[in-house]
PDB file of C-alpha atoms and ligand atoms in Angstrom:
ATOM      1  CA  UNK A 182      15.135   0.206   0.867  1.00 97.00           C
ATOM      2  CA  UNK A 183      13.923  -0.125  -2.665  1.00 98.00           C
ATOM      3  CA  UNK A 184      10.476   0.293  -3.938  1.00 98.00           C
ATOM      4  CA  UNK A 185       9.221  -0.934  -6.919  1.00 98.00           C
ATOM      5  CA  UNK A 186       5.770  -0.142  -7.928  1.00 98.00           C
ATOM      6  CA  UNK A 187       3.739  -2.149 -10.284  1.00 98.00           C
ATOM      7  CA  UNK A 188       0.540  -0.455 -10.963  1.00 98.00           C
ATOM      8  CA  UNK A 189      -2.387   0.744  -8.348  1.00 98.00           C
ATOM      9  CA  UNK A 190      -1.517  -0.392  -4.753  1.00 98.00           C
ATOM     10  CA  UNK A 191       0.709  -2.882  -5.666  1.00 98.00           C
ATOM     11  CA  UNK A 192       5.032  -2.397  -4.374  1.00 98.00           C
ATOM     12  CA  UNK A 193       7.560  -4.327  -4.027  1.00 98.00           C
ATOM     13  CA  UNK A 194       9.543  -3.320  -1.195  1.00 98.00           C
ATOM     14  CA  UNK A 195      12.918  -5.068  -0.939  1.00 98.00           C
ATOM     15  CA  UNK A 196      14.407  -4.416   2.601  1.00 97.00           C
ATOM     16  CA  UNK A 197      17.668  -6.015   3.352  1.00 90.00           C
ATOM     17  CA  UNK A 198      17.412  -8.605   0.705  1.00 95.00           C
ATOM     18  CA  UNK A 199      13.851  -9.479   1.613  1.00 98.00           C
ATOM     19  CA  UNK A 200      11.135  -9.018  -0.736  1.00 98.00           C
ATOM     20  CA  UNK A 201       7.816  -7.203   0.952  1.00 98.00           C
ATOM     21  CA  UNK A 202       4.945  -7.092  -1.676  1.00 98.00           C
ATOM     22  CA  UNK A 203       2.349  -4.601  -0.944  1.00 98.00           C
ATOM     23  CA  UNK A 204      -1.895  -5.458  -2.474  1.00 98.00           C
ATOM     24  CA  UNK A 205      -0.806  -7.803  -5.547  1.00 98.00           C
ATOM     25  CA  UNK A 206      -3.360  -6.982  -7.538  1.00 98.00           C
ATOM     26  CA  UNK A 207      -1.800  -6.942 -11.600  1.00 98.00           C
ATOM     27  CA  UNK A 208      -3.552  -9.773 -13.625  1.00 97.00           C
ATOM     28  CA  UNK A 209      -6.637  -7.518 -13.102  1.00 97.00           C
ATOM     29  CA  UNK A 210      -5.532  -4.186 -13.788  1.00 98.00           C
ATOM     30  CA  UNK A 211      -5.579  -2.951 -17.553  1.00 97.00           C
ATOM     31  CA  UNK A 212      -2.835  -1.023 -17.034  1.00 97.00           C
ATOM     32  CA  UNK A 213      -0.152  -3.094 -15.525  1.00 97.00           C
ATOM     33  CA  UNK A 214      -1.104  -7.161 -16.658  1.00 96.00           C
ATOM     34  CA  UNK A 215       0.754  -6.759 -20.072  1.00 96.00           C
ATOM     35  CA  UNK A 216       3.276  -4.914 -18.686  1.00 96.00           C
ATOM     36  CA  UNK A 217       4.601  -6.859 -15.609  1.00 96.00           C
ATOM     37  CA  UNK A 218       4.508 -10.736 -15.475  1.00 95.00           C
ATOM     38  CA  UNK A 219       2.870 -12.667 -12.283  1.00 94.00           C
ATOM     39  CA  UNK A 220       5.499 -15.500 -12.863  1.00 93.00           C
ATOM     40  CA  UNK A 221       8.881 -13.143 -12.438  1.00 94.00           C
ATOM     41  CA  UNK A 222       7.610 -11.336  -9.059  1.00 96.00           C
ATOM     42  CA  UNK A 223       9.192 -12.901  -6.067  1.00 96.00           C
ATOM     43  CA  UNK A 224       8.108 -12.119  -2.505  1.00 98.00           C
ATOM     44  CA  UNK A 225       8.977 -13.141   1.320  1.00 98.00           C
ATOM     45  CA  UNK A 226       6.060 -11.720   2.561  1.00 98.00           C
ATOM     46  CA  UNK A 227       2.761 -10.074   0.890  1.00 99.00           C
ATOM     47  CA  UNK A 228       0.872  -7.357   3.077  1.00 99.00           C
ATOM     48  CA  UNK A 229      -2.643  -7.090   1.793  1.00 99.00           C
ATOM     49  CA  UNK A 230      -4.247  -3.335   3.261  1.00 99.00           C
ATOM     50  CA  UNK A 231      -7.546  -4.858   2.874  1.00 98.00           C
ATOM     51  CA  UNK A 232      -9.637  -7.281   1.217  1.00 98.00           C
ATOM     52  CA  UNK A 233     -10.971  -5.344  -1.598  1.00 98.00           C
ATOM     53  CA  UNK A 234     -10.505  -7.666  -4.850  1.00 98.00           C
ATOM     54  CA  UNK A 235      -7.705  -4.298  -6.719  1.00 98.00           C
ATOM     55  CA  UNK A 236      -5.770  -5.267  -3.559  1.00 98.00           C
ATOM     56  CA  UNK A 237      -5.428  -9.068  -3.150  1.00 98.00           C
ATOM     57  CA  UNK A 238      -6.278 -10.286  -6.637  1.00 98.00           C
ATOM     58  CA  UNK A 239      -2.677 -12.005  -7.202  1.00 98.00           C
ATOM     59  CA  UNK A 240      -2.510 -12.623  -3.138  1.00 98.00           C
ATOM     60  CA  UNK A 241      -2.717 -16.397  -3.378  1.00 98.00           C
ATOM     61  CA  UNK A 242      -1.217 -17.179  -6.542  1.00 98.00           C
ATOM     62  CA  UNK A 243       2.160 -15.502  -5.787  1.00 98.00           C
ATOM     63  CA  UNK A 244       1.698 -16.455  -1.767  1.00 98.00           C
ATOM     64  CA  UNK A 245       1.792 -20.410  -3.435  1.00 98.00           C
ATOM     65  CA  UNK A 246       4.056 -19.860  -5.971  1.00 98.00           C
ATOM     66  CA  UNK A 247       6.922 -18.391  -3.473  1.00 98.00           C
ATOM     67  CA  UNK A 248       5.804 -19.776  -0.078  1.00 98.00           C
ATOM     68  CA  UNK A 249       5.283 -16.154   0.677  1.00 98.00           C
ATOM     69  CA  UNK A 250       3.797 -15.299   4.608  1.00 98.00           C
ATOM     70  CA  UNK A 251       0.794 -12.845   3.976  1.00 99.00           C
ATOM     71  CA  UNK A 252       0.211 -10.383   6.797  1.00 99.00           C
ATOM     72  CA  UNK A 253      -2.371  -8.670   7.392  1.00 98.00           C
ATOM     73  CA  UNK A 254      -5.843  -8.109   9.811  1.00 98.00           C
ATOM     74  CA  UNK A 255      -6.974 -10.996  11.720  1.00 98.00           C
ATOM     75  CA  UNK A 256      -9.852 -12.065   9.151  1.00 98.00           C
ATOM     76  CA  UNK A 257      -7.578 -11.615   6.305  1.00 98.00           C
ATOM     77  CA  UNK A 258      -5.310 -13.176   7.306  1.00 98.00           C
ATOM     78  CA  UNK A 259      -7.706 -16.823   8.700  1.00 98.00           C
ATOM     79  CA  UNK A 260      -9.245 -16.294   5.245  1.00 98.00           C
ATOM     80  CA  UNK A 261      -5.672 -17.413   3.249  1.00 98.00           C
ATOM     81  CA  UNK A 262      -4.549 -19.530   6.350  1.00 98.00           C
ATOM     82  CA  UNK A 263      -7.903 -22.034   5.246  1.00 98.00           C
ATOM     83  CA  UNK A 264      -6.048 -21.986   1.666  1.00 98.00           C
ATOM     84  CA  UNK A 265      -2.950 -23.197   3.269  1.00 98.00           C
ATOM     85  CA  UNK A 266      -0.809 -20.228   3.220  1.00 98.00           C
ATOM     86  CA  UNK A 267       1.404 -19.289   6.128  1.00 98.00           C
ATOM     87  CA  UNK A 268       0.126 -16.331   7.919  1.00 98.00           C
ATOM     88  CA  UNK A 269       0.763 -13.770  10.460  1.00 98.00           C
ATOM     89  CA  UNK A 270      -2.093 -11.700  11.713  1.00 98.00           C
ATOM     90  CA  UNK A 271      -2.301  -8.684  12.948  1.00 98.00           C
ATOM     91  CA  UNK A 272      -4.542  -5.749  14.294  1.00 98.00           C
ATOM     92  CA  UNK A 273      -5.051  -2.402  14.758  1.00 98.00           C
ATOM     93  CA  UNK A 274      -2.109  -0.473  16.588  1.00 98.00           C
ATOM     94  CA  UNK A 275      -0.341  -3.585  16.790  1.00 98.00           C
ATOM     95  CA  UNK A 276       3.685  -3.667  16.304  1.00 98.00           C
ATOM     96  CA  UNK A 277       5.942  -7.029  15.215  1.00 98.00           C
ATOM     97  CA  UNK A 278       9.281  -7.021  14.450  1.00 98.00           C
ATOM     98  CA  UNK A 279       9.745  -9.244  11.307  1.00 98.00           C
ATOM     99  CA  UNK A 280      12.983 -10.064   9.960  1.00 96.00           C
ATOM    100  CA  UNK A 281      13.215  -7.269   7.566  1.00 97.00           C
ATOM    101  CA  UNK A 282      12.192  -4.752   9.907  1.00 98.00           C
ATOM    102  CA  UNK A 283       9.194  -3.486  12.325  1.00 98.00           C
ATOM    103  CA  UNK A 284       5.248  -3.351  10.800  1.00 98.00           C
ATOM    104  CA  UNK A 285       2.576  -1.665  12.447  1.00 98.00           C
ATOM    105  CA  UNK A 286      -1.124  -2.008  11.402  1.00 98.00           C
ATOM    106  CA  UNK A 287      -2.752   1.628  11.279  1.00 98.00           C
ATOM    107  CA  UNK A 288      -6.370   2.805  10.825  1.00 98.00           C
ATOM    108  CA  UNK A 289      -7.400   3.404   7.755  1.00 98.00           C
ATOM    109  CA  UNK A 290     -10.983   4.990   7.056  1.00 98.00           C
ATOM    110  CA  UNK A 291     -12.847   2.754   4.476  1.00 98.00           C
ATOM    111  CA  UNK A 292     -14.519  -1.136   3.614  1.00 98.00           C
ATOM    112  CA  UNK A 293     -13.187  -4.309   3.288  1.00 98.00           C
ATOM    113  CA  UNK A 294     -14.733  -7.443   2.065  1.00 98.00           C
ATOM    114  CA  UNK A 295     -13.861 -10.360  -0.401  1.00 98.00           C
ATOM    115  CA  UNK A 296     -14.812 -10.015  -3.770  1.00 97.00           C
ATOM    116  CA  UNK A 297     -17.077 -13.108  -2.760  1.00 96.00           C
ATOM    117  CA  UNK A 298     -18.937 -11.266   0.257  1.00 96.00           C
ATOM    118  CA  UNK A 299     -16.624 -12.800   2.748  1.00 97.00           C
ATOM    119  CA  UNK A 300     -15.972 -10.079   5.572  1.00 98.00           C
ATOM    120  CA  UNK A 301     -12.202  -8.691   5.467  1.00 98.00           C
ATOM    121  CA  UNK A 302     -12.464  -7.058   8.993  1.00 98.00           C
ATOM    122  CA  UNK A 303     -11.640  -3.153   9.149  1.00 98.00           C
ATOM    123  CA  UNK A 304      -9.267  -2.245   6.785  1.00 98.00           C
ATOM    124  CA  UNK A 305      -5.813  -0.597   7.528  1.00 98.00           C
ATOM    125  CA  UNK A 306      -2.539   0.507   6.210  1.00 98.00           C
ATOM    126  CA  UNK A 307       1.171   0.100   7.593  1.00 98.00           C
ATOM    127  CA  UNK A 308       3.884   1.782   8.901  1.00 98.00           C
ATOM    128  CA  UNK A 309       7.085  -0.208   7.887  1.00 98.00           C
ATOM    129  CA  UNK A 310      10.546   1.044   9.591  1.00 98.00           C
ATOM    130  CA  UNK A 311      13.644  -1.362   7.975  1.00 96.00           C
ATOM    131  CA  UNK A 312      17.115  -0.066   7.265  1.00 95.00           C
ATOM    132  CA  UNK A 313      16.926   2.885   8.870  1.00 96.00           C
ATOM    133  CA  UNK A 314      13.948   4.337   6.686  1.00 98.00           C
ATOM    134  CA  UNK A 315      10.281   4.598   7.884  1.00 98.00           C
ATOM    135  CA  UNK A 316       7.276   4.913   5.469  1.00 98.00           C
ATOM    136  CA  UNK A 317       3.701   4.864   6.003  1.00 98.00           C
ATOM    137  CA  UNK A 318       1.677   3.259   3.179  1.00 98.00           C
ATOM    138  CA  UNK A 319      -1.635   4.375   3.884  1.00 98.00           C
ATOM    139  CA  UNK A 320      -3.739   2.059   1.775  1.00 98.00           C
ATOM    140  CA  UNK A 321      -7.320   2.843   1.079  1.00 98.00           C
ATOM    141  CA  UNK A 322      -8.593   5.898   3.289  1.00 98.00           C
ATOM    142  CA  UNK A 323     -10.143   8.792   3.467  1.00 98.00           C
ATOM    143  CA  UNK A 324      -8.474  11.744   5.302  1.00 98.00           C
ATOM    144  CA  UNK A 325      -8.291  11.000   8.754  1.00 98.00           C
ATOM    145  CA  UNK A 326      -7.566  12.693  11.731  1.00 98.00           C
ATOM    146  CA  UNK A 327      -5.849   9.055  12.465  1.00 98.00           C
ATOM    147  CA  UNK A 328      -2.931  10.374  10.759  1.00 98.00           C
ATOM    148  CA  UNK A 329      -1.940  12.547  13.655  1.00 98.00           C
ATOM    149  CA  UNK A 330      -1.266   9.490  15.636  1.00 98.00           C
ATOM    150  CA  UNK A 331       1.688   8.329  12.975  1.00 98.00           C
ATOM    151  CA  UNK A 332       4.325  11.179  13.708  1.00 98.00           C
ATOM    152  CA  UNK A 333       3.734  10.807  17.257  1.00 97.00           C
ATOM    153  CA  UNK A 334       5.497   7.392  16.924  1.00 93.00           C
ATOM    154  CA  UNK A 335       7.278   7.650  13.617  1.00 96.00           C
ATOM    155  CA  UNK A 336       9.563   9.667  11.269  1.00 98.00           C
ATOM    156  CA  UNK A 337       8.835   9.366   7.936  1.00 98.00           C
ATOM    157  CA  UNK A 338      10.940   9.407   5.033  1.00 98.00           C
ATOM    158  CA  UNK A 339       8.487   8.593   2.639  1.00 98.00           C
ATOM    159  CA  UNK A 340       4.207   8.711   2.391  1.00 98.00           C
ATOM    160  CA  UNK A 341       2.855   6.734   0.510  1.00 99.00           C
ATOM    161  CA  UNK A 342      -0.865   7.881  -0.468  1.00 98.00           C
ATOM    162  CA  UNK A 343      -3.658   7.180  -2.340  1.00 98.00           C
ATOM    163  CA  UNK A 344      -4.949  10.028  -4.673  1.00 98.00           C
ATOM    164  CA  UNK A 345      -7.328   8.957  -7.026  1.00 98.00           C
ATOM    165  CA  UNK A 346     -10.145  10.148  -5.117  1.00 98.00           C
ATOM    166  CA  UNK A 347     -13.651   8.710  -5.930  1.00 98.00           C
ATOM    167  CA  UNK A 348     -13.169   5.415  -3.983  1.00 98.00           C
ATOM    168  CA  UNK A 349      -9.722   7.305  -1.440  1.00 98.00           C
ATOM    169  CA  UNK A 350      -8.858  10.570  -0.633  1.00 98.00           C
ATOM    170  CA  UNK A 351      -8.177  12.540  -3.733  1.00 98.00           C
ATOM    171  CA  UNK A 352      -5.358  15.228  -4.075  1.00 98.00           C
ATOM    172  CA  UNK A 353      -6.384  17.926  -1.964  1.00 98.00           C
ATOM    173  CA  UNK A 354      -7.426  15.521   1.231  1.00 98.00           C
ATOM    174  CA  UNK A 355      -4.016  14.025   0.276  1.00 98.00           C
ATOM    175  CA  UNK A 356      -1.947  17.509   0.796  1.00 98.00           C
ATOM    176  CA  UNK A 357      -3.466  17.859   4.263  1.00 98.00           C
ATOM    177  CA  UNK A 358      -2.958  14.330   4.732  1.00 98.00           C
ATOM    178  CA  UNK A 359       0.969  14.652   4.137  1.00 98.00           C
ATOM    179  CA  UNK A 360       0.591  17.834   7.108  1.00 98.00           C
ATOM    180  CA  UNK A 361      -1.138  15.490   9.286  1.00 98.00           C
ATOM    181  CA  UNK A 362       1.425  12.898   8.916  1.00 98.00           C
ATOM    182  CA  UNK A 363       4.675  15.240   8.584  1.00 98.00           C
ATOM    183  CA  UNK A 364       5.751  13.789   5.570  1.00 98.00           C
ATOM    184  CA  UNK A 365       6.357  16.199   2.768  1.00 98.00           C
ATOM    185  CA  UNK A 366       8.272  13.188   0.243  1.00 98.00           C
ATOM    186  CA  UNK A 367       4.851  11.400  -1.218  1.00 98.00           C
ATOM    187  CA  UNK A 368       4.284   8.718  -3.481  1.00 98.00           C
ATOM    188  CA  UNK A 369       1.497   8.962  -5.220  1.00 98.00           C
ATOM    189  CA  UNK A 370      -1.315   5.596  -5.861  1.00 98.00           C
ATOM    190  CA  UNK A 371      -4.196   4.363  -6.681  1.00 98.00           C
ATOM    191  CA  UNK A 372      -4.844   6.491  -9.194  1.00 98.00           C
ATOM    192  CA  UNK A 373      -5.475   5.876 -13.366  1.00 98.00           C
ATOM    193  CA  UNK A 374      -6.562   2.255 -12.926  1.00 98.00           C
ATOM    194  CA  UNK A 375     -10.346   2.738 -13.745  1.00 94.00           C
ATOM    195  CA  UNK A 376     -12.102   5.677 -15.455  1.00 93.00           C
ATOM    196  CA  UNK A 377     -13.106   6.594 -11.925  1.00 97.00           C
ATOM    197  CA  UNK A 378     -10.354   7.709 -10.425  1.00 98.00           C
ATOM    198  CA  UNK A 379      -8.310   8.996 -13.131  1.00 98.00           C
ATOM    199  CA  UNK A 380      -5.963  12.402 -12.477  1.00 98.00           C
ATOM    200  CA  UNK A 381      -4.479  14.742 -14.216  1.00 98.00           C
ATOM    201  CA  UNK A 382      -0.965  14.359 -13.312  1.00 98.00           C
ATOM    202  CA  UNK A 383       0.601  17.746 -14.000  1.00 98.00           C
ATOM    203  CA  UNK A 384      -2.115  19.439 -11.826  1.00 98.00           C
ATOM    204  CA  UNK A 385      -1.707  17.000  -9.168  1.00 98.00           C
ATOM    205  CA  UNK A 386       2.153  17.809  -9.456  1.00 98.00           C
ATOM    206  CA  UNK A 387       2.154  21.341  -9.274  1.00 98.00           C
ATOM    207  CA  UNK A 388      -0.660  21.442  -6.179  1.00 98.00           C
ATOM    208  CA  UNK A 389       1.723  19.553  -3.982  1.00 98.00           C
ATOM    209  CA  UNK A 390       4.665  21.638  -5.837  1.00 98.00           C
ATOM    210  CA  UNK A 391       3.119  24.828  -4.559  1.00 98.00           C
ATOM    211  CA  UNK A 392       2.682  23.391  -0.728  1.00 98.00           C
ATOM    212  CA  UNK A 393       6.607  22.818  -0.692  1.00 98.00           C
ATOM    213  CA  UNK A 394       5.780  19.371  -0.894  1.00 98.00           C
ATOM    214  CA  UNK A 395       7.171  16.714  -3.806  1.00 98.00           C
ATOM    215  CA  UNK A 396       4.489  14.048  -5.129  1.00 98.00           C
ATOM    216  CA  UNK A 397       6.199  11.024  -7.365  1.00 98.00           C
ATOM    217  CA  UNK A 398       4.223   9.550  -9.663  1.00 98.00           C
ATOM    218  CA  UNK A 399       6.041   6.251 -11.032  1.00 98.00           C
ATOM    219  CA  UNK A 400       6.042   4.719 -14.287  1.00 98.00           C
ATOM    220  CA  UNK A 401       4.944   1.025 -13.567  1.00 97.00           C
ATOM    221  CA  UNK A 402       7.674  -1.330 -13.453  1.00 97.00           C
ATOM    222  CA  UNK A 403      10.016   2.241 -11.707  1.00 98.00           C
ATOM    223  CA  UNK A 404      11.747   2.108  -8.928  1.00 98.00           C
ATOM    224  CA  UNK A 405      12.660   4.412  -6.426  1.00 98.00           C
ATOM    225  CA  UNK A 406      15.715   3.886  -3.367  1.00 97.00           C
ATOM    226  CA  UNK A 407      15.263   5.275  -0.147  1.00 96.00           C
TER     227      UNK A 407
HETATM  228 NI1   NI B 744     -10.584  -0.623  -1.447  1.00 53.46          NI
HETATM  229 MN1   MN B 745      -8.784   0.061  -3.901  1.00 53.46          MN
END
């Protein structure tokens, strides 16, 4: 498993030679839409977490441009079916096996509508086991005592949470977060983006660093293998 990240929420997860994107959301973000062209990002599949527009932005441009199956919550998903994408909804707690590996949609504690009022259903995050490797990407949420029900069915090799706080849990929610879950590897997200959730990474770093815990924080366009 190899995970790319591209700025914010947005991942590229290639899992035996399938592309998994994760929130597409570049052409928006300051930090990543001169860094990282739309046109030379390839996916099989695009899992949005929620609606939010710093999540599904680039959704339906890439989902056209590769023929791309988005999965994600049942209103999500109707909403880029009616655009003529392939689909595959899901819900809360559910499990599919998909050809790259098993997806689970998890709570997540937070909003979700379309940047045009449109309701995007409760939002979520995923637990995606392929190759061997498990990892939960949390998406948007507060701390939750949720995350207790994740080890009970999964072991994780990698967490991947948001810490920009402001709008998600923010670095300390995130450290009890990674207890909660039993995941001590994190990759760090959603943070930088807007003036809001900016973090200063050394402090973020060493806070994890003194929990025994290890919190990457990618350059965009890095990539990590699991
Ligand atoms: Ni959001
Ligand atoms: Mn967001």
């Amino acid at each position: 498993m190899k995970i790319t990240f591209y700025g914010h929420n947005t991942l590229l997860i290639k899992i035996k030679e399938v592309n998994v994107l994760i929130d597409p959301f570049i052409s928006g973000n300051p930090l990543s839409k001169d860094k990282v062209d739309l046109s030379t990002i390839k996916a099989d599949y695009i899992l949005l977490t929620h609606a939010h527009q710093d999540h599904v932005l680039d959704a339906e441009a890439i989902a056209k441009a590769n023929d791309a199956v988005i999965i994600s919550n049942y209103e999500i998903a109707m909403y880029y079916q009616k655009k003529g994408i392939e689909v595959h909804p899901m819900n809360h707690g559910g499990n599919w096996d998909f050809k790259f590996g098993r997806v689970k949609y998890v709570n997540a504690v937070h909003t979700s509508s379309f940047e045009d009022g449109t309701y995007g259903g409760q939002p979520g995050g995923f637990v995606i086991e392929g190759e061997h490797k498990t990892i939960y990407i949390a998406g948007d949420t507060a701390l939750t005592m949720d995350m207790k029900l994740i080890p009970l069915g999964a072991k994780l090799d990698l967490a991947i949470l948001p810490i920009g706080d402001n709008f998600t849990m923010g670095i300390d929610d995130a450290i009890i977060a990674s207890d909660f879950i039993a995941c001590d590897k994190i990759l760090g997200v959603h943070y930088d983006t807007f003036g809001y959730i900016e973090i200063d990474h050394d402090e973020a770093k060493r806070k994890f660093f003194e929990r025994d815990k290890d919190l990457m924080l990618l350059e965009i366009g890095e990539s990590i293998e699991l």
